[in-house]
mmCIF file of N, CA, C and O in Angstrom:
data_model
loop_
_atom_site.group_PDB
_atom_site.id
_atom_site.type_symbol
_atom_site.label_atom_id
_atom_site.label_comp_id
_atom_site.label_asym_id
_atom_site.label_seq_id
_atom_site.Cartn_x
_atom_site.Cartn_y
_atom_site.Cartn_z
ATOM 1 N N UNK A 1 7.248 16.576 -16.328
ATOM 2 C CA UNK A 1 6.245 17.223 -15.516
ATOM 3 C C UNK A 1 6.133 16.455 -14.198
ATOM 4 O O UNK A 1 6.166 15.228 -14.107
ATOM 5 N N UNK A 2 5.998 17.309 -13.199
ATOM 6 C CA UNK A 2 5.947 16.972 -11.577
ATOM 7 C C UNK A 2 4.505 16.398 -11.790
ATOM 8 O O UNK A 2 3.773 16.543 -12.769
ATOM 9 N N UNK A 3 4.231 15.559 -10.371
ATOM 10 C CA UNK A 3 2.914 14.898 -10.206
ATOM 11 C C UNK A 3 2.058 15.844 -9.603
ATOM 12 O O UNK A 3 0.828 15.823 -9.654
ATOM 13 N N UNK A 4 3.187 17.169 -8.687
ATOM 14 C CA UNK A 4 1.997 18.153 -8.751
ATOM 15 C C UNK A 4 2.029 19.337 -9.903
ATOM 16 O O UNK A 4 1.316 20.313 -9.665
ATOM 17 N N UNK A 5 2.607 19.341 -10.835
ATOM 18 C CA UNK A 5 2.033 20.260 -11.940
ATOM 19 C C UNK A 5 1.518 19.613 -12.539
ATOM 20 O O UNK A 5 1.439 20.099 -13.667
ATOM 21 N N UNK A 6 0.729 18.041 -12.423
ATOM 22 C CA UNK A 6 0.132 16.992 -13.277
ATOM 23 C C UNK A 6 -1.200 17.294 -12.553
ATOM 24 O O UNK A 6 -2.243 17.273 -13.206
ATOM 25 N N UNK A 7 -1.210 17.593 -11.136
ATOM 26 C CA UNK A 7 -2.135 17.619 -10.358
ATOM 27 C C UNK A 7 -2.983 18.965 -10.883
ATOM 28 O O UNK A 7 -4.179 19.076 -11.153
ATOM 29 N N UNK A 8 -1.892 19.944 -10.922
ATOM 30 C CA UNK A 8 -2.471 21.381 -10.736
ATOM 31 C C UNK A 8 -3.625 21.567 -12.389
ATOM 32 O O UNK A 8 -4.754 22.034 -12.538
ATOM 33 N N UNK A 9 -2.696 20.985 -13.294
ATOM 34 C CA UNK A 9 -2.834 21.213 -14.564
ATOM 35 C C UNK A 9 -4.471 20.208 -14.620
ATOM 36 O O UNK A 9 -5.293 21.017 -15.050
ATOM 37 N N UNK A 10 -5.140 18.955 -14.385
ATOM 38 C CA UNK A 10 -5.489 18.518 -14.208
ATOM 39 C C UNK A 10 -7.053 19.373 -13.135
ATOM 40 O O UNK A 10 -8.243 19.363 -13.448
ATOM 41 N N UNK A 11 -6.746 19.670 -12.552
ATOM 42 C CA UNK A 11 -7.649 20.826 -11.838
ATOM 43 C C UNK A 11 -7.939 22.344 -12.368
ATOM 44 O O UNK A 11 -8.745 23.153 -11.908
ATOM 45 N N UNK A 12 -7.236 22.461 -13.234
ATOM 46 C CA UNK A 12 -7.388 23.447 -13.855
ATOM 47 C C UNK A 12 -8.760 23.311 -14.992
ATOM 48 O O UNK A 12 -9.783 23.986 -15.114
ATOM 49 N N UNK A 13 -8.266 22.180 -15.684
ATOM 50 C CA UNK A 13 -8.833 21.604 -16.725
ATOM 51 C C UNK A 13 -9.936 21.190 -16.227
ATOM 52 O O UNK A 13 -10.596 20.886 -17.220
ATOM 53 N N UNK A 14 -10.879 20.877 -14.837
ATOM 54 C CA UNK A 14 -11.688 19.774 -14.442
ATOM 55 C C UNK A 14 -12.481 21.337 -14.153
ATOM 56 O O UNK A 14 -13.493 21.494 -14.835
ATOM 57 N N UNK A 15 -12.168 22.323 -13.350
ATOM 58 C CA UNK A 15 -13.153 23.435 -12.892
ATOM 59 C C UNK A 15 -13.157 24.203 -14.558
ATOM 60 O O UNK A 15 -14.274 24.337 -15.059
ATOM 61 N N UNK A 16 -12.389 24.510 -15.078
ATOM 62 C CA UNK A 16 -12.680 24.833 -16.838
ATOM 63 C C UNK A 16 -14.107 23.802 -17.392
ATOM 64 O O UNK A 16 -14.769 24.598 -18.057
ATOM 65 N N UNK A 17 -14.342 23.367 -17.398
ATOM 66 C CA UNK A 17 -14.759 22.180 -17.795
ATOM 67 C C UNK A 17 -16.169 21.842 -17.000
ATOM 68 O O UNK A 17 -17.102 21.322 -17.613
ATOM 69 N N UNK A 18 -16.263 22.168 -15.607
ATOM 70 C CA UNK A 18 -17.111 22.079 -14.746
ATOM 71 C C UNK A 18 -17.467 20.476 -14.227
ATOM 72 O O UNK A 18 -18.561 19.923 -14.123
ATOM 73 N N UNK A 19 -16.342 20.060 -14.000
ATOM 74 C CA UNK A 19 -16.201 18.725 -13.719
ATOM 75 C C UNK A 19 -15.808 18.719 -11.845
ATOM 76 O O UNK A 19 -15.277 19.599 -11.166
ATOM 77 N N UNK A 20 -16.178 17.747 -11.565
ATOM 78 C CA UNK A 20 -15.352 17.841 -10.232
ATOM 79 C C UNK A 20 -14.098 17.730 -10.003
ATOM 80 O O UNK A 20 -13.647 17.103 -10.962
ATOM 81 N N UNK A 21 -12.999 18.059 -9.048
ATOM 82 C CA UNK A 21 -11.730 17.932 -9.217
ATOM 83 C C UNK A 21 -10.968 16.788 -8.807
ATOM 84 O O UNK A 21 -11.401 16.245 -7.792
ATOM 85 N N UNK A 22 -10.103 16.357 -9.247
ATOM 86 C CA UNK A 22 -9.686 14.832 -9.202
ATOM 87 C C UNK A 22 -9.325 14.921 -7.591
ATOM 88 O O UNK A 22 -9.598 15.920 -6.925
ATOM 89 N N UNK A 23 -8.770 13.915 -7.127
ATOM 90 C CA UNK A 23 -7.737 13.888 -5.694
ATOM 91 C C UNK A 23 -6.669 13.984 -5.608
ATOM 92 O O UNK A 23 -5.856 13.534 -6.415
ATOM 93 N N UNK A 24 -6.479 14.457 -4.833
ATOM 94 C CA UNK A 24 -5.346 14.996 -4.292
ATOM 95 C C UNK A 24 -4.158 14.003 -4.524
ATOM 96 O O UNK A 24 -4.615 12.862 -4.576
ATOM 97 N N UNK A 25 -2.818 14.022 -4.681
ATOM 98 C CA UNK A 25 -1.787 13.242 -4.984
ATOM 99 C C UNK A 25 -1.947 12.942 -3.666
ATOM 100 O O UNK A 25 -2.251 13.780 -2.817
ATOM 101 N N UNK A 26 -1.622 10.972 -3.305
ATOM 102 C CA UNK A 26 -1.469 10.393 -2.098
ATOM 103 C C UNK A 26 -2.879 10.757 -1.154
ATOM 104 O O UNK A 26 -2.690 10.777 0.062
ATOM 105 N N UNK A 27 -4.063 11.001 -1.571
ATOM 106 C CA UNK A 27 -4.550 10.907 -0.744
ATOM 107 C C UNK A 27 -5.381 9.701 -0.765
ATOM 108 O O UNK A 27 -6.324 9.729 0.026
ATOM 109 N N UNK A 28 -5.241 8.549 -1.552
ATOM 110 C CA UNK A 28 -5.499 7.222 -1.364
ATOM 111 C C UNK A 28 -4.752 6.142 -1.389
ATOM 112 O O UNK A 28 -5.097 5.027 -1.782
ATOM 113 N N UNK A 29 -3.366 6.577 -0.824
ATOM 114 C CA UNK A 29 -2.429 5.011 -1.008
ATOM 115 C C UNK A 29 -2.521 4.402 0.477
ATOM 116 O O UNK A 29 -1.535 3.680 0.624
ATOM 117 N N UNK A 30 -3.233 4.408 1.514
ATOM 118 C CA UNK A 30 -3.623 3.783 2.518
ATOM 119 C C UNK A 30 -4.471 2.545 2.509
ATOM 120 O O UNK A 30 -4.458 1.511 3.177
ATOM 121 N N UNK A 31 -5.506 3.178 1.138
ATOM 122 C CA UNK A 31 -6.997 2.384 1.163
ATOM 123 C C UNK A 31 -5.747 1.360 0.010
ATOM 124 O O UNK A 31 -5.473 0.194 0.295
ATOM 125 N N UNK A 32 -5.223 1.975 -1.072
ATOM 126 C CA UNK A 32 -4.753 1.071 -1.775
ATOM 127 C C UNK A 32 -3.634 -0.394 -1.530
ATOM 128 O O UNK A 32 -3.586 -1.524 -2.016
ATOM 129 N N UNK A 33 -2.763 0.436 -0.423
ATOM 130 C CA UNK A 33 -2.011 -0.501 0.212
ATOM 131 C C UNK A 33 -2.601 -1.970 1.301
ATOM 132 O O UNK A 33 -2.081 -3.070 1.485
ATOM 133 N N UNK A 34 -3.924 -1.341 1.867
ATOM 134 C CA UNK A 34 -4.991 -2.241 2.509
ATOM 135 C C UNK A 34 -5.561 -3.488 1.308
ATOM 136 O O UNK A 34 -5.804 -4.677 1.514
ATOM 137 N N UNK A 35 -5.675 -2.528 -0.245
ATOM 138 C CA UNK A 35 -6.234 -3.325 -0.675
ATOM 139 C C UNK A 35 -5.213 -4.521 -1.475
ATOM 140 O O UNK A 35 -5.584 -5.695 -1.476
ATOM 141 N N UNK A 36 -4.135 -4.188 -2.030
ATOM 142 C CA UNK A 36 -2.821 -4.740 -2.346
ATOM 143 C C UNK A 36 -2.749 -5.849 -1.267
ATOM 144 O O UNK A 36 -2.405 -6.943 -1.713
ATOM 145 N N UNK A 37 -3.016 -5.789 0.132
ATOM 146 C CA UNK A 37 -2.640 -6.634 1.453
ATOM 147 C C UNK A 37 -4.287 -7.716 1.313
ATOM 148 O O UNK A 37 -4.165 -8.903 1.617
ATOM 149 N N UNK A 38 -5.131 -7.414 1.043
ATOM 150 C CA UNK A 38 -5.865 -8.228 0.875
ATOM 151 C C UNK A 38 -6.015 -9.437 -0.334
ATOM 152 O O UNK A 38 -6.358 -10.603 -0.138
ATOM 153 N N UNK A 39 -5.725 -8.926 -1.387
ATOM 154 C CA UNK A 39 -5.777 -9.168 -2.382
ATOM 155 C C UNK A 39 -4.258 -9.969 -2.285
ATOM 156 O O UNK A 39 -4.206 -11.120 -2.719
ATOM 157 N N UNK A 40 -3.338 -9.499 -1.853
ATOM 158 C CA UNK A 40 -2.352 -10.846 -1.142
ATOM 159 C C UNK A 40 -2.791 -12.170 -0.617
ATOM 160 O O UNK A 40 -2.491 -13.317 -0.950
ATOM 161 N N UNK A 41 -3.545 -11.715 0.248
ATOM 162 C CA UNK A 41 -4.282 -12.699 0.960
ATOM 163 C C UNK A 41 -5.328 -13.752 0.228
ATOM 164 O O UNK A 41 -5.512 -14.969 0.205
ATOM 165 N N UNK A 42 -5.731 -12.915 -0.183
ATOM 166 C CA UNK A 42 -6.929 -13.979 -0.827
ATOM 167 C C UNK A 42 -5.904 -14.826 -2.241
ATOM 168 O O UNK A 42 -6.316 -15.815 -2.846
ATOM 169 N N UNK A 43 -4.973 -14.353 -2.428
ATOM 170 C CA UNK A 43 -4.418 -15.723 -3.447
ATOM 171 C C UNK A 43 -3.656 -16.067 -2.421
ATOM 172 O O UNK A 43 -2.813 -16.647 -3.106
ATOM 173 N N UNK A 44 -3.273 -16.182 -1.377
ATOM 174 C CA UNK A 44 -2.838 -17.308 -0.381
ATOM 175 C C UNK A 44 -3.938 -18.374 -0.141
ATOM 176 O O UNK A 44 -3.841 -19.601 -0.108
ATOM 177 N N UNK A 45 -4.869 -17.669 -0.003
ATOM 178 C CA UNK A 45 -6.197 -18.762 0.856
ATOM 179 C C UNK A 45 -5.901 -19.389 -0.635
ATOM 180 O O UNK A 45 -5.253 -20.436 -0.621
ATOM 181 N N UNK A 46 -6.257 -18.928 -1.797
ATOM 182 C CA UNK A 46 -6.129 -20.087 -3.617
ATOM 183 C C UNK A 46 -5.334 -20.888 -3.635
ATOM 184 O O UNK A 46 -5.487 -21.993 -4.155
ATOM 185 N N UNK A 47 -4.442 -20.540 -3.136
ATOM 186 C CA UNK A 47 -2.959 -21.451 -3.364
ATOM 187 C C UNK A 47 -2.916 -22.376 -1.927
ATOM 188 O O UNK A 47 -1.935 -23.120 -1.911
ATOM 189 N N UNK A 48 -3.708 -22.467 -0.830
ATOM 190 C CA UNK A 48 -3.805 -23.123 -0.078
ATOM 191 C C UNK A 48 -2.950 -22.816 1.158
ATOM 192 O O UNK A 48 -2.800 -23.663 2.039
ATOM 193 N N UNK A 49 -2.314 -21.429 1.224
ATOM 194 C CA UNK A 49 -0.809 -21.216 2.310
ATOM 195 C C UNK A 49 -1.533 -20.325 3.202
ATOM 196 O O UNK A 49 -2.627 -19.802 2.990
ATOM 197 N N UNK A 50 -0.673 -20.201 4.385
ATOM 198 C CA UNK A 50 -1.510 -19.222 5.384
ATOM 199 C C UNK A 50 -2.176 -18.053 5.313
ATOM 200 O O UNK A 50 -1.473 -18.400 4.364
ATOM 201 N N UNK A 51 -2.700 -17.169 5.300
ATOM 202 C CA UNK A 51 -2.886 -15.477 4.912
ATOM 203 C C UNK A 51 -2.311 -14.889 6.105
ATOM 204 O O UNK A 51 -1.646 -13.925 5.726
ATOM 205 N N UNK A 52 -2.277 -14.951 6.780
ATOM 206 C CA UNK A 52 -1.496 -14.301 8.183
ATOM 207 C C UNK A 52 -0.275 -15.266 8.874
ATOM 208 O O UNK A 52 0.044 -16.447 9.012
ATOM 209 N N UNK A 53 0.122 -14.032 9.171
ATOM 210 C CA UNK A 53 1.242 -14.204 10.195
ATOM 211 C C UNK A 53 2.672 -14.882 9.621
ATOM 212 O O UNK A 53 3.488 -15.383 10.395
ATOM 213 N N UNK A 54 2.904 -14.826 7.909
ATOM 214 C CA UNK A 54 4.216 -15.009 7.753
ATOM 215 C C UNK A 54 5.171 -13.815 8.638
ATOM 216 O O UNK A 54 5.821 -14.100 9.645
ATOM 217 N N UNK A 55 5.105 -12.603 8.100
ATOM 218 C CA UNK A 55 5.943 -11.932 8.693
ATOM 219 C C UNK A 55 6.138 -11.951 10.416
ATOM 220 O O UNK A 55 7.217 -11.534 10.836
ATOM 221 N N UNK A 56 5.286 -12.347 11.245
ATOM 222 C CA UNK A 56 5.437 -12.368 12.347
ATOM 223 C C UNK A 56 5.780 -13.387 12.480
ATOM 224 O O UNK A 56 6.563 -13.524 13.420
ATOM 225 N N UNK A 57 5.485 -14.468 11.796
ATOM 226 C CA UNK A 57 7.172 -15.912 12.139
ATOM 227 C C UNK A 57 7.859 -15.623 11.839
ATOM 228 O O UNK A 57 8.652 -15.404 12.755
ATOM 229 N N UNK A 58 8.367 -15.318 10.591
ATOM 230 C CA UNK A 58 9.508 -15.252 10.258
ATOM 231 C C UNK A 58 10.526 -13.887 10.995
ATOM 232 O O UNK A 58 11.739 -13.865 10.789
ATOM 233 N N UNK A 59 9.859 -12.853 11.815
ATOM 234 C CA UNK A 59 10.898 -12.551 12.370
ATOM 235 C C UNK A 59 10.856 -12.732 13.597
ATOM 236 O O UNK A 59 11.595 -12.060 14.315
ATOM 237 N N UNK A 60 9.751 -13.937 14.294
ATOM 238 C CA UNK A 60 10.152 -14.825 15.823
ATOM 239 C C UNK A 60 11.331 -15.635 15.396
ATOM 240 O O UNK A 60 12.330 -15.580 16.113
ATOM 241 N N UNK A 61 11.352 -16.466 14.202
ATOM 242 C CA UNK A 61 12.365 -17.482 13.516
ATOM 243 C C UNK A 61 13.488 -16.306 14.100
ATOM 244 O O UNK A 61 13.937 -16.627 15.201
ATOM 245 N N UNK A 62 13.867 -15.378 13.714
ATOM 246 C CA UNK A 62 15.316 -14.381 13.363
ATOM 247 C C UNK A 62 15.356 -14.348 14.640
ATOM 248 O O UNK A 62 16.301 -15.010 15.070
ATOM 249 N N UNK A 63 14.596 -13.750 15.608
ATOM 250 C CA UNK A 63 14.573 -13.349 17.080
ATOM 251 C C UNK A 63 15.619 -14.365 17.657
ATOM 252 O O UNK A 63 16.683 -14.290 18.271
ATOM 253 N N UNK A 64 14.593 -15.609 17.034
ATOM 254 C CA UNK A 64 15.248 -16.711 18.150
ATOM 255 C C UNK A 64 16.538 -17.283 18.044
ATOM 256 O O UNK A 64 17.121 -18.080 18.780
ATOM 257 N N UNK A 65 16.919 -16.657 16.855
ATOM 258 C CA UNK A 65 18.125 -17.311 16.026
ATOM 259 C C UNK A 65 19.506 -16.879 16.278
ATOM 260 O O UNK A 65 20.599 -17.381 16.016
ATOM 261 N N UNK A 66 18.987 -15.377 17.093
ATOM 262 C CA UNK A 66 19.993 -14.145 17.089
ATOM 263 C C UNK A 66 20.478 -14.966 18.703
ATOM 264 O O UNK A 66 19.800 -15.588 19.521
ATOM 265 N N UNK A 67 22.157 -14.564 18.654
ATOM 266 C CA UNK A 67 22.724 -15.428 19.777
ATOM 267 C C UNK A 67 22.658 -14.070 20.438
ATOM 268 O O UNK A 67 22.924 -12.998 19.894
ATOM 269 N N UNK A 68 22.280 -14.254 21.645
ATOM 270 C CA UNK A 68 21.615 -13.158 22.869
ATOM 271 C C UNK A 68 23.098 -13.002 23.463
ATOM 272 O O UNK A 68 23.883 -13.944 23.569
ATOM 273 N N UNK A 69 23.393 -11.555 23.872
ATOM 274 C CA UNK A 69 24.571 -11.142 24.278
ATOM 275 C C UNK A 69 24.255 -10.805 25.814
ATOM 276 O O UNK A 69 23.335 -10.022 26.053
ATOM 277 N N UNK A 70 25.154 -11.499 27.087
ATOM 278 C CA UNK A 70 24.837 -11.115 28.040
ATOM 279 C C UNK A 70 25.651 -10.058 29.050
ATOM 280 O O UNK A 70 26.856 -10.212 29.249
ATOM 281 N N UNK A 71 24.963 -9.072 29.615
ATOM 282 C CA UNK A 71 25.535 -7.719 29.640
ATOM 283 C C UNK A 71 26.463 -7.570 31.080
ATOM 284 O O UNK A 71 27.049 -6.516 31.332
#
């Protein structure tokens, strides 16, 4: 079964029922991915390592690393 005949079937069952209807497939992996990124963070601050800005060193590190071709 598809996640939208999981969806549909699921809404079917919730207005049968007189329940409210669940959400929509993907309409919260924004808030979830924000919260995944925090929750990163805060076991960095535990473990004592930066919470920001690995990825933005590490690809100044690559930037700078890359031998510049002159045109």
């Amino acid at each position: 079964m598809s996640i939208t005949q999981q969806y549909l079937l699921d809404t079917y069952r919730a207005r049968r029922l007189g329940e409210p209807a669940p959400p929509a497939p993907g309409s919260h992996d924004w808030q979830v991915v924000r919260e995944w990124r925090d929750h990163r963070e805060f076991r960095a601050v535990l473990a004592g390592r930066p919470a920001h800005g690995r990825l933005r060193r590490a690809l100044g590190r690559w930037l700078q690393s890359r031998p510049r071709s002159t045109g």
